[in-house]
């Protein structure tokens, strides 16, 4: 439908991306986000994943004669949320259309979708690729129903049809061909995934197929018209996405370099071989004989409905990250890390409200805590150290009660559940930093008295010798001296 739009878009003077063997890469995405409604888009059957085949397909999903679709309001509301999150126009009136094709898992013989007038129009997704801010424009997002599934039971040599998935609500989110590298495409997909889960319209479970991407890829010499694209279907992991697009780019360039032409096609990625393979030549919109579905009235969305949904929208990750940069002086990178999920961001917020220095809280959360969560494969909501405990720990670093090293010991004790109380651990393990400068001076004098060689070397300009002295003092204090204080006192004494 948007052949002309997208052609103009790609010609509109966007900067040339990084070249691969002298070719510019052009990528556009079509993403299917399964909407997290309890029931289907046009029937009351459950959408829960993993049920016995055909136990969640009602008469409407089975396309029994005489049944009629009834629009699920929750699906529309989720489309509105996406439109608001991405700055799109939300059509006050959009139209459902029949997309006609024959396939065993589609008993009606057509899929109900939106064609000429989609519910969500325009908008964009912005994200950082390294230090560079990228904006990918959306063409549209439209509501549609999913099809069933063909199950091939190799061991009995038969295929069956499971219609549980038939009628599951989907939002198909289509971009302009704005992406210029694999890395940018994957970053876009990650950002979109973050947004749909953040605003609660999709559970984002890629393994179960709740979020799957089709990547349209073409290459051209810079300045040439757009090349012919091939569409890699159903990418359901970020890793496969990256491998598939990289392979496809190399393959297309190879074909062109060898004097062959790219045929527009739909291809599948095979994770076992790491290759993409043509599935069928691509259909044109005309092949589907789209026409407005006479069973469904146009979808009308009143301005008041949009305003009600707007009032319930959470702060979005990008806005939140920008606020962290402004308010707490965090780096763009750290702010982005902290806004990976609402749960992670609220953990950070809670630690800061409980008195943690924001930069230290950010360092602990994106460092030590992220590492442990990763290692144990658990979510931040299941972290054994609460935000309040982290805040307490950080306060004890900030007020010089303990060193960073000692803090790690305390943290470990909290994480393993040995103790819940920061101050009690510091006390019990004798981790208090030496704060009495008199006691520290005594230790320093002792070290200086027995290390004349280091003193001479330091005076001769060797930095290493100074570090050796600091090390000696730290050792003599059993790690309880404050390294900054040791540095200052030593420097003073050595003149
Ligand atoms: P269709 O509806 O026939 O699949 P569209 O024109 O709507 O085709 O485009 C589908 C997707 O392909 C969009 O995401 C668009 O950005 C992308 N696309 C279009 N032309 C190209 C191209 N030459 N190279 C890469 N992607 C493209
Ligand atoms: Mg398409």
Coordinates of C-alpha atoms and ligand atoms in Angstrom, one line a residue:
X1 CA 0.0 0.0 0.0
X2 CA 2.7 2.4 0.9
X3 CA 5.0 1.8 -2.1
X4 CA 5.0 5.5 -3.0
X5 CA 5.4 6.7 0.6
X6 CA 8.3 4.5 1.3
X7 CA 10.0 5.2 -2.0
X8 CA 9.9 8.9 -1.3
X9 CA 11.0 8.3 2.3
X10 CA 14.1 6.6 1.3
X11 CA 14.9 9.3 -1.2
X12 CA 14.4 12.1 1.2
X13 CA 18.0 12.8 1.9
X14 CA 18.5 10.7 5.0
X15 CA 22.2 10.3 5.6
X16 CA 23.9 7.4 4.0
X17 CA 24.6 4.6 6.5
X18 CA 27.8 2.6 6.9
X19 CA 28.7 0.9 3.7
X20 CA 29.2 -2.8 3.3
X21 CA 31.6 -3.5 0.4
X22 CA 30.5 -0.2 -1.1
X23 CA 26.8 -0.9 -0.7
X24 CA 24.3 1.0 1.4
X25 CA 21.9 -1.3 3.4
X26 CA 18.2 -0.4 3.7
X27 CA 16.0 -2.0 6.2
X28 CA 12.3 -1.7 7.1
X29 CA 10.4 -3.7 9.8
X30 CA 7.0 -5.2 10.1
X31 CA 6.5 -6.4 13.7
X32 CA 3.6 -8.4 15.0
X33 CA 2.9 -7.7 18.6
X34 CA 0.4 -10.0 20.2
X35 CA -1.9 -7.9 22.3
X36 CA -2.3 -9.0 25.9
X37 CA -6.0 -9.3 26.1
X38 CA -7.6 -12.2 27.9
X39 CA -9.9 -13.0 25.0
X40 CA -9.6 -12.9 21.3
X41 CA -10.0 -9.9 19.0
X42 CA -13.4 -10.9 17.6
X43 CA -14.6 -13.7 20.0
X44 CA -14.7 -14.5 23.7
X45 CA -12.4 -17.5 23.5
X46 CA -9.3 -17.4 25.7
X47 CA -5.9 -16.3 24.4
X48 CA -3.9 -18.2 27.1
X49 CA -0.8 -19.9 25.6
X50 CA -0.1 -23.6 25.7
X51 CA -3.6 -25.1 26.0
X52 CA -4.5 -28.5 24.4
X53 CA -5.0 -28.0 20.7
X54 CA -8.4 -26.7 19.7
X55 CA -9.7 -26.2 23.3
X56 CA -9.6 -22.5 22.9
X57 CA -11.3 -22.0 19.6
X58 CA -15.0 -21.1 19.6
X59 CA -17.5 -21.1 16.8
X60 CA -16.3 -17.7 15.6
X61 CA -12.6 -18.8 15.5
X62 CA -13.7 -22.0 13.7
X63 CA -15.6 -19.9 11.1
X64 CA -18.8 -21.8 11.5
X65 CA -21.5 -20.5 9.3
X66 CA -23.7 -17.8 10.7
X67 CA -21.2 -16.5 13.3
X68 CA -20.3 -12.9 13.4
X69 CA -17.2 -11.1 14.8
X70 CA -17.5 -8.7 17.7
X71 CA -14.7 -6.2 18.3
X72 CA -12.7 -6.6 21.5
X73 CA -12.5 -3.1 23.1
X74 CA -9.3 -4.1 25.0
X75 CA -7.5 -4.6 21.7
X76 CA -8.5 -1.2 20.5
X77 CA -7.4 0.4 23.7
X78 CA -4.0 -1.2 23.4
X79 CA -3.7 0.2 19.9
X80 CA -4.5 3.6 21.2
X81 CA -1.8 3.2 23.9
X82 CA 0.8 2.4 21.3
X83 CA -0.3 5.4 19.1
X84 CA 0.1 7.7 22.1
X85 CA 3.5 6.2 23.1
X86 CA 4.9 6.7 19.6
X87 CA 3.4 10.1 18.8
X88 CA 1.1 8.8 16.1
X89 CA -2.2 10.0 14.7
X90 CA -5.0 7.8 16.1
X91 CA -7.6 7.5 13.4
X92 CA -11.1 8.5 14.7
X93 CA -12.5 6.1 12.1
X94 CA -10.6 3.1 10.7
X95 CA -11.8 0.2 8.7
X96 CA -11.4 -3.6 8.9
X97 CA -10.7 -5.4 5.6
X98 CA -10.7 -9.0 4.5
X99 CA -7.3 -10.2 3.3
X100 CA -8.2 -13.2 1.2
X101 CA -6.0 -16.3 0.9
X102 CA -6.3 -20.0 1.2
X103 CA -4.5 -21.9 3.9
X104 CA -5.6 -24.8 6.1
X105 CA -5.0 -22.9 9.3
X106 CA -7.4 -20.1 8.1
X107 CA -10.8 -21.6 8.0
X108 CA -12.7 -18.4 6.9
X109 CA -10.5 -18.2 3.8
X110 CA -9.6 -14.6 4.8
X111 CA -7.9 -12.8 7.6
X112 CA -9.6 -9.8 9.2
X113 CA -7.0 -7.0 9.1
X114 CA -6.9 -3.3 8.3
X115 CA -5.8 -2.1 5.0
X116 CA -6.7 1.4 3.6
X117 CA -7.4 3.1 6.9
X118 CA -5.4 1.7 9.8
X119 CA -6.1 2.7 13.4
X120 CA -2.6 4.1 14.1
X121 CA -0.9 6.3 11.5
X122 CA 2.6 7.8 11.5
X123 CA 4.7 8.3 14.6
X124 CA 8.3 7.2 15.3
X125 CA 10.6 5.3 17.6
X126 CA 13.8 6.9 18.9
X127 CA 16.7 5.2 20.6
X128 CA 20.5 5.5 21.0
X129 CA 22.9 3.5 18.9
X130 CA 26.1 4.1 20.8
X131 CA 26.2 7.8 21.2
X132 CA 24.0 8.5 18.3
X133 CA 20.3 9.2 18.5
X134 CA 18.3 7.4 15.8
X135 CA 14.7 8.0 14.9
X136 CA 12.8 5.4 12.8
X137 CA 9.5 6.7 11.4
X138 CA 6.5 4.5 11.4
X139 CA 4.1 4.2 8.5
X140 CA 1.3 2.7 10.5
X141 CA 0.1 0.1 13.0
X142 CA -3.0 -1.9 12.3
X143 CA -5.2 -4.3 14.2
X144 CA -5.6 -7.8 12.8
X145 CA -6.3 -11.4 13.9
X146 CA -3.7 -14.2 14.0
X147 CA -4.2 -17.4 12.1
X148 CA -4.1 -21.0 13.5
X149 CA -1.2 -23.3 13.4
X150 CA -0.4 -26.4 11.4
X151 CA 1.2 -29.1 13.5
X152 CA 3.3 -31.5 11.6
X153 CA 3.5 -34.8 13.5
X154 CA 6.5 -36.4 11.8
X155 CA 6.3 -39.6 13.8
X156 CA 2.9 -40.5 12.5
X157 CA 3.4 -38.8 9.1
X158 CA 0.3 -36.6 9.5
X159 CA -0.4 -32.9 10.0
X160 CA -3.1 -31.4 12.2
X161 CA -4.5 -28.0 12.6
X162 CA -4.6 -26.2 16.0
X163 CA -7.0 -23.2 15.9
X164 CA -6.2 -22.0 19.5
X165 CA -4.2 -19.1 18.0
X166 CA -6.9 -18.2 15.4
X167 CA -8.3 -14.8 16.3
X168 CA -5.6 -13.8 18.7
X169 CA -5.3 -10.0 18.5
X170 CA -2.2 -8.6 16.8
X171 CA -1.0 -5.1 16.1
X172 CA 1.2 -5.0 13.0
X173 CA 3.7 -2.1 13.3
X174 CA 5.2 -1.0 10.1
X175 CA 8.2 1.3 9.7
X176 CA 9.5 3.3 6.8
X177 CA 12.7 1.8 5.3
X178 CA 14.7 4.1 7.6
X179 CA 17.3 1.7 9.1
X180 CA 20.8 1.6 7.7
X181 CA 22.5 -1.3 9.4
X182 CA 21.9 -4.5 11.2
X183 CA 22.9 -2.9 14.5
X184 CA 20.4 -0.1 14.0
X185 CA 17.6 -2.6 13.1
X186 CA 18.3 -4.8 16.2
X187 CA 18.4 -1.6 18.3
X188 CA 15.0 -0.5 16.9
X189 CA 13.5 -3.9 17.6
X190 CA 14.8 -3.9 21.1
X191 CA 13.4 -0.4 21.7
X192 CA 10.0 -1.3 20.3
X193 CA 10.0 -4.5 22.4
X194 CA 10.7 -2.4 25.5
X195 CA 7.9 0.1 24.7
X196 CA 5.2 -2.5 24.0
X197 CA 6.0 -4.3 27.3
X198 CA 6.4 -1.0 29.2
X199 CA 3.0 0.2 28.3
X200 CA 1.5 -3.2 29.0
X201 CA 0.0 -4.0 25.6
X202 CA 2.1 -7.1 24.9
X203 CA 3.9 -9.6 27.1
X204 CA 6.9 -9.5 24.8
X205 CA 7.5 -13.3 25.1
X206 CA 9.5 -13.9 21.9
X207 CA 9.8 -17.6 22.4
X208 CA 6.0 -18.0 22.5
X209 CA 5.8 -15.8 19.4
X210 CA 4.2 -12.8 21.2
X211 CA 6.6 -10.4 19.5
X212 CA 7.9 -11.4 16.0
X213 CA 9.6 -9.3 13.4
X214 CA 9.7 -9.4 9.6
X215 CA 12.9 -7.6 8.3
X216 CA 12.7 -6.2 4.8
X217 CA 16.3 -5.9 3.5
X218 CA 17.7 -4.4 0.3
X219 CA 21.1 -3.0 -0.7
X220 CA 22.1 -0.3 -3.2
X221 CA 25.0 1.8 -4.3
X222 CA 24.8 5.2 -2.5
X223 CA 22.6 7.6 -4.4
X224 CA 20.9 4.9 -6.5
X225 CA 17.2 4.2 -6.3
X226 CA 16.1 1.6 -3.7
X227 CA 17.1 -1.9 -4.4
X228 CA 14.7 -4.9 -4.5
X229 CA 14.0 -6.1 -1.0
X230 CA 13.6 -9.6 0.4
X231 CA 11.5 -10.0 3.5
X232 CA 12.9 -12.3 6.3
X233 CA 9.9 -13.6 8.1
X234 CA 9.2 -14.3 11.8
X235 CA 12.4 -13.4 13.6
X236 CA 11.7 -14.2 17.2
X237 CA 15.0 -13.6 18.9
X238 CA 17.4 -10.7 18.7
X239 CA 20.3 -13.0 18.1
X240 CA 18.7 -14.7 15.1
X241 CA 17.6 -11.3 13.9
X242 CA 21.2 -10.1 13.8
X243 CA 22.5 -13.3 12.2
X244 CA 19.7 -13.4 9.6
X245 CA 20.1 -9.7 8.5
X246 CA 23.9 -10.0 8.4
X247 CA 23.6 -13.1 6.3
X248 CA 21.0 -11.6 4.0
X249 CA 23.1 -8.5 3.4
X250 CA 26.2 -10.5 2.4
X251 CA 24.1 -12.8 0.2
X252 CA 22.4 -9.9 -1.7
X253 CA 25.8 -8.2 -2.3
X254 CA 27.3 -11.4 -3.5
X255 CA 24.4 -12.0 -5.9
X256 CA 24.7 -8.5 -7.4
X257 CA 28.5 -8.6 -7.6
X258 CA 28.1 -11.8 -9.6
X259 CA 25.8 -10.1 -12.0
X260 CA 22.5 -11.5 -10.9
X261 CA 19.4 -9.6 -10.0
X262 CA 17.6 -9.8 -6.6
X263 CA 14.1 -11.2 -6.9
X264 CA 11.5 -9.8 -4.4
X265 CA 10.8 -12.8 -2.1
X266 CA 9.8 -13.9 1.3
X267 CA 12.6 -15.8 3.0
X268 CA 13.1 -17.8 6.2
X269 CA 16.1 -17.9 8.5
X270 CA 17.4 -21.3 9.5
X271 CA 19.3 -20.9 12.8
X272 CA 21.0 -24.3 12.2
X273 CA 22.7 -23.3 9.0
X274 CA 22.7 -19.5 9.7
X275 CA 21.3 -18.9 6.2
X276 CA 18.2 -17.4 4.8
X277 CA 16.2 -19.4 2.2
X278 CA 13.5 -18.3 -0.2
X279 CA 10.1 -19.6 0.8
X280 CA 7.9 -18.0 -2.0
X281 CA 8.0 -15.1 -4.3
X282 CA 6.3 -12.2 -2.7
X283 CA 2.6 -11.6 -3.3
X284 CA 1.3 -8.1 -4.1
X285 CA -1.5 -6.5 -2.2
X286 CA -3.7 -7.1 -5.3
X287 CA -3.3 -10.8 -4.8
X288 CA -5.2 -10.6 -1.6
X289 CA -8.3 -9.0 -3.1
X290 CA -8.7 -6.7 0.0
X291 CA -12.1 -5.3 0.6
X292 CA -13.9 -3.8 3.6
X293 CA -15.3 -6.5 5.9
X294 CA -19.1 -6.2 5.7
X295 CA -19.5 -8.0 9.1
X296 CA -17.8 -5.2 11.0
X297 CA -18.7 -1.5 11.1
X298 CA -15.9 1.0 10.9
X299 CA -14.0 1.3 14.1
X300 CA -14.9 4.7 15.7
X301 CA -12.6 6.1 18.4
X302 CA -14.0 9.2 20.2
X303 CA -11.6 11.9 21.3
X304 CA -12.7 11.4 25.0
X305 CA -11.6 7.8 24.8
X306 CA -8.1 8.8 23.6
X307 CA -7.9 11.4 26.4
X308 CA -8.9 8.8 29.0
X309 CA -6.2 6.4 27.8
X310 CA -3.7 9.3 27.7
X311 CA -4.4 10.1 31.3
X312 CA -3.5 6.5 32.3
X313 CA -0.2 6.3 30.3
X314 CA 2.9 5.7 32.4
X315 CA 6.0 7.8 31.9
X316 CA 7.8 6.3 28.9
X317 CA 11.4 4.9 29.1
X318 CA 13.0 7.5 26.9
X319 CA 11.4 10.4 28.8
X320 CA 12.4 8.7 32.1
X321 CA 16.0 8.2 30.9
X322 CA 16.2 11.9 29.9
X323 CA 14.9 12.9 33.3
X324 CA 17.5 10.7 35.0
X325 CA 20.2 12.5 33.0
X326 CA 18.8 15.9 33.9
X327 CA 17.8 15.3 37.5
X328 CA 20.6 12.9 38.7
X329 CA 23.4 13.7 36.3
X330 CA 23.6 10.1 35.1
X331 CA 25.2 9.3 31.8
X332 CA 22.9 8.6 28.8
X333 CA 24.2 5.1 28.8
X334 CA 23.4 4.4 32.5
X335 CA 20.0 6.1 32.2
X336 CA 19.2 3.8 29.3
X337 CA 20.3 0.8 31.3
X338 CA 18.1 1.7 34.3
X339 CA 15.1 2.2 32.1
X340 CA 15.2 -1.3 30.6
X341 CA 12.0 -2.2 32.5
X342 CA 9.5 -0.4 34.8
X343 CA 10.6 -2.7 37.6
X344 CA 14.3 -1.8 37.2
X345 CA 13.5 1.9 37.1
X346 CA 11.3 1.7 40.2
X347 CA 14.1 -0.2 42.0
X348 CA 16.4 2.7 41.2
X349 CA 13.8 5.3 42.2
X350 CA 13.1 3.5 45.5
X351 CA 16.9 3.4 46.3
X352 CA 17.2 7.1 45.6
X353 CA 14.1 8.1 47.6
X354 CA 15.6 6.0 50.5
X355 CA 18.6 8.3 50.5
X356 CA 21.1 6.6 48.1
X357 CA 23.4 8.9 46.1
X358 CA 21.9 8.5 42.5
X359 CA 25.3 7.9 40.8
X360 CA 26.3 5.2 43.3
X361 CA 22.9 3.6 43.1
X362 CA 23.1 3.5 39.3
X363 CA 26.6 2.0 39.5
X364 CA 25.5 -0.7 41.8
X365 CA 22.3 -1.6 39.9
X366 CA 23.9 -1.6 36.5
X367 CA 27.0 -3.3 37.8
X368 CA 27.0 -5.7 40.7
X369 CA 23.2 -6.3 40.8
X370 CA 22.8 -6.7 37.1
X371 CA 25.6 -9.2 37.0
X372 CA 24.1 -11.3 39.8
X373 CA 20.6 -11.2 38.3
X374 CA 22.0 -12.3 35.1
X375 CA 24.1 -15.1 36.6
X376 CA 21.1 -16.4 38.5
X377 CA 18.7 -15.7 35.7
X378 CA 16.2 -13.9 38.0
X379 CA 14.3 -10.6 37.7
X380 CA 15.0 -7.5 39.7
X381 CA 11.6 -8.0 41.5
X382 CA 13.2 -11.2 42.9
X383 CA 16.5 -9.6 44.0
X384 CA 17.3 -10.7 47.5
X385 CA 18.6 -7.2 48.3
X386 CA 15.9 -4.6 48.6
X387 CA 16.2 -1.1 47.3
X388 CA 16.1 0.2 50.9
X389 CA 19.0 -2.1 51.9
X390 CA 21.0 -0.9 48.9
X391 CA 20.3 2.7 49.9
X392 CA 21.5 2.0 53.4
X393 CA 24.7 0.4 52.1
X394 CA 25.3 3.3 49.8
X395 CA 24.8 5.8 52.6
X396 CA 27.5 4.0 54.5
X397 CA 29.9 4.4 51.6
X398 CA 29.0 8.0 51.2
X399 CA 29.5 8.9 54.9
X400 CA 32.9 7.1 54.8
X401 CA 31.8 4.4 57.3
X402 CA 33.0 1.7 54.9
X403 CA 35.2 1.4 51.9
X404 CA 34.0 0.2 48.5
X405 CA 35.7 -3.1 49.1
X406 CA 34.0 -3.6 52.5
X407 CA 30.7 -2.6 50.8
X408 CA 31.1 -5.5 48.5
X409 CA 31.5 -7.9 51.4
X410 CA 28.4 -6.4 53.1
X411 CA 26.4 -6.7 49.9
X412 CA 27.4 -10.3 49.5
X413 CA 26.2 -11.0 53.0
X414 CA 22.8 -9.4 52.2
X415 CA 22.4 -11.1 48.9
X416 CA 23.0 -14.6 50.3
X417 CA 20.5 -13.8 53.1
X418 CA 23.1 -14.3 55.9
X419 CA 21.9 -11.0 57.3
X420 CA 19.3 -8.3 56.5
X421 CA 20.9 -5.4 58.3
X422 CA 23.7 -3.3 56.8
X423 CA 24.9 -1.8 60.1
X424 CA 24.8 -5.1 61.9
X425 CA 27.0 -6.7 59.2
X426 CA 29.5 -3.8 59.3
X427 CA 29.7 -4.2 63.1
X428 CA 29.8 -8.0 63.2
X429 CA 32.5 -8.3 60.5
X430 CA 34.5 -5.3 61.8
X431 CA 34.4 -3.5 58.5
X432 CA 34.3 0.0 59.8
X433 CA 36.8 2.3 58.1
X434 CA 39.4 3.8 60.4
X435 CA 38.1 7.3 60.9
X436 CA 40.4 8.3 63.7
X437 CA 43.3 10.1 61.9
X438 CA 45.4 9.7 65.1
X439 CA 45.3 5.9 64.9
X440 CA 46.0 6.1 61.1
X441 CA 48.9 8.4 61.6
X442 CA 50.5 5.9 63.9
X443 CA 50.2 3.2 61.4
X444 CA 51.7 5.4 58.7
X445 CA 54.6 6.4 60.9
X446 CA 55.2 2.7 61.5
X447 CA 55.2 1.9 57.8
X448 CA 57.5 4.9 56.9
X449 CA 60.0 3.8 59.6
X450 CA 60.5 0.4 58.0
X451 CA 60.4 1.3 54.3
X452 CA 63.2 3.7 53.7
X453 CA 63.9 2.3 50.3
X454 CA 60.4 3.1 49.0
X455 CA 60.7 6.6 50.5
X456 CA 63.9 7.2 48.6
X457 CA 62.5 5.9 45.4
X458 CA 59.4 8.1 45.8
X459 CA 61.5 11.2 46.4
X460 CA 63.5 10.2 43.3
X461 CA 60.2 10.5 41.3
X462 CA 58.9 6.9 41.2
X463 CA 55.1 6.8 41.5
X464 CA 55.2 3.0 42.0
X465 CA 57.0 3.5 45.3
X466 CA 54.2 5.7 46.6
X467 CA 51.6 3.1 45.7
X468 CA 53.7 0.5 47.5
X469 CA 53.6 2.6 50.6
X470 CA 49.8 3.0 50.3
X471 CA 49.5 -0.7 50.0
X472 CA 51.6 -1.3 53.1
X473 CA 49.4 1.1 55.1
X474 CA 46.2 -0.5 53.9
X475 CA 47.6 -3.9 54.8
X476 CA 48.7 -2.8 58.2
X477 CA 45.2 -1.3 58.9
X478 CA 43.7 -4.6 57.8
X479 CA 41.9 -2.8 55.0
X480 CA 40.1 -0.5 57.3
X481 CA 41.9 2.7 56.4
X482 CA 40.2 5.1 54.0
X483 CA 42.5 5.0 50.9
X484 CA 41.8 8.7 50.1
X485 CA 42.8 9.6 53.6
X486 CA 45.9 7.4 53.5
X487 CA 46.9 9.1 50.2
X488 CA 46.5 12.6 51.7
X489 CA 48.3 11.8 55.0
X490 CA 51.2 10.1 53.2
X491 CA 51.7 12.9 50.8
X492 CA 51.7 15.4 53.6
X493 CA 54.2 13.4 55.6
X494 CA 56.5 12.8 52.7
X495 CA 56.5 16.5 51.9
Ligands
LIG1 P1 4.0 -4.7 1.6 O1 2.9 -4.1 2.3 O2 3.8 -5.1 0.2 O3 4.8 -5.7 2.4 P2 5.3 -2.1 2.1 O4 5.6 -1.1 1.0 O5 4.2 -1.8 3.0 O6 5.1 -3.4 1.4 O7 6.6 -2.3 2.9 C1 6.7 -3.3 3.8 C2 8.0 -3.0 4.6 O8 9.1 -3.0 3.7 C3 8.0 -1.7 5.2 O9 8.6 -1.8 6.5 C4 9.0 -0.8 4.4 O10 9.7 0.1 5.2 C5 9.9 -1.9 3.9 N1 10.5 -1.6 2.6 C6 9.9 -1.1 1.5 N2 10.8 -1.0 0.5 C7 12.0 -1.4 0.9 C8 13.3 -1.5 0.4 N3 13.5 -1.2 -0.9 N4 14.3 -2.0 1.1 C9 14.0 -2.4 2.4 N5 12.9 -2.2 3.0 C10 11.8 -1.8 2.3
LIG2 MG1 3.6 -6.2 4.4

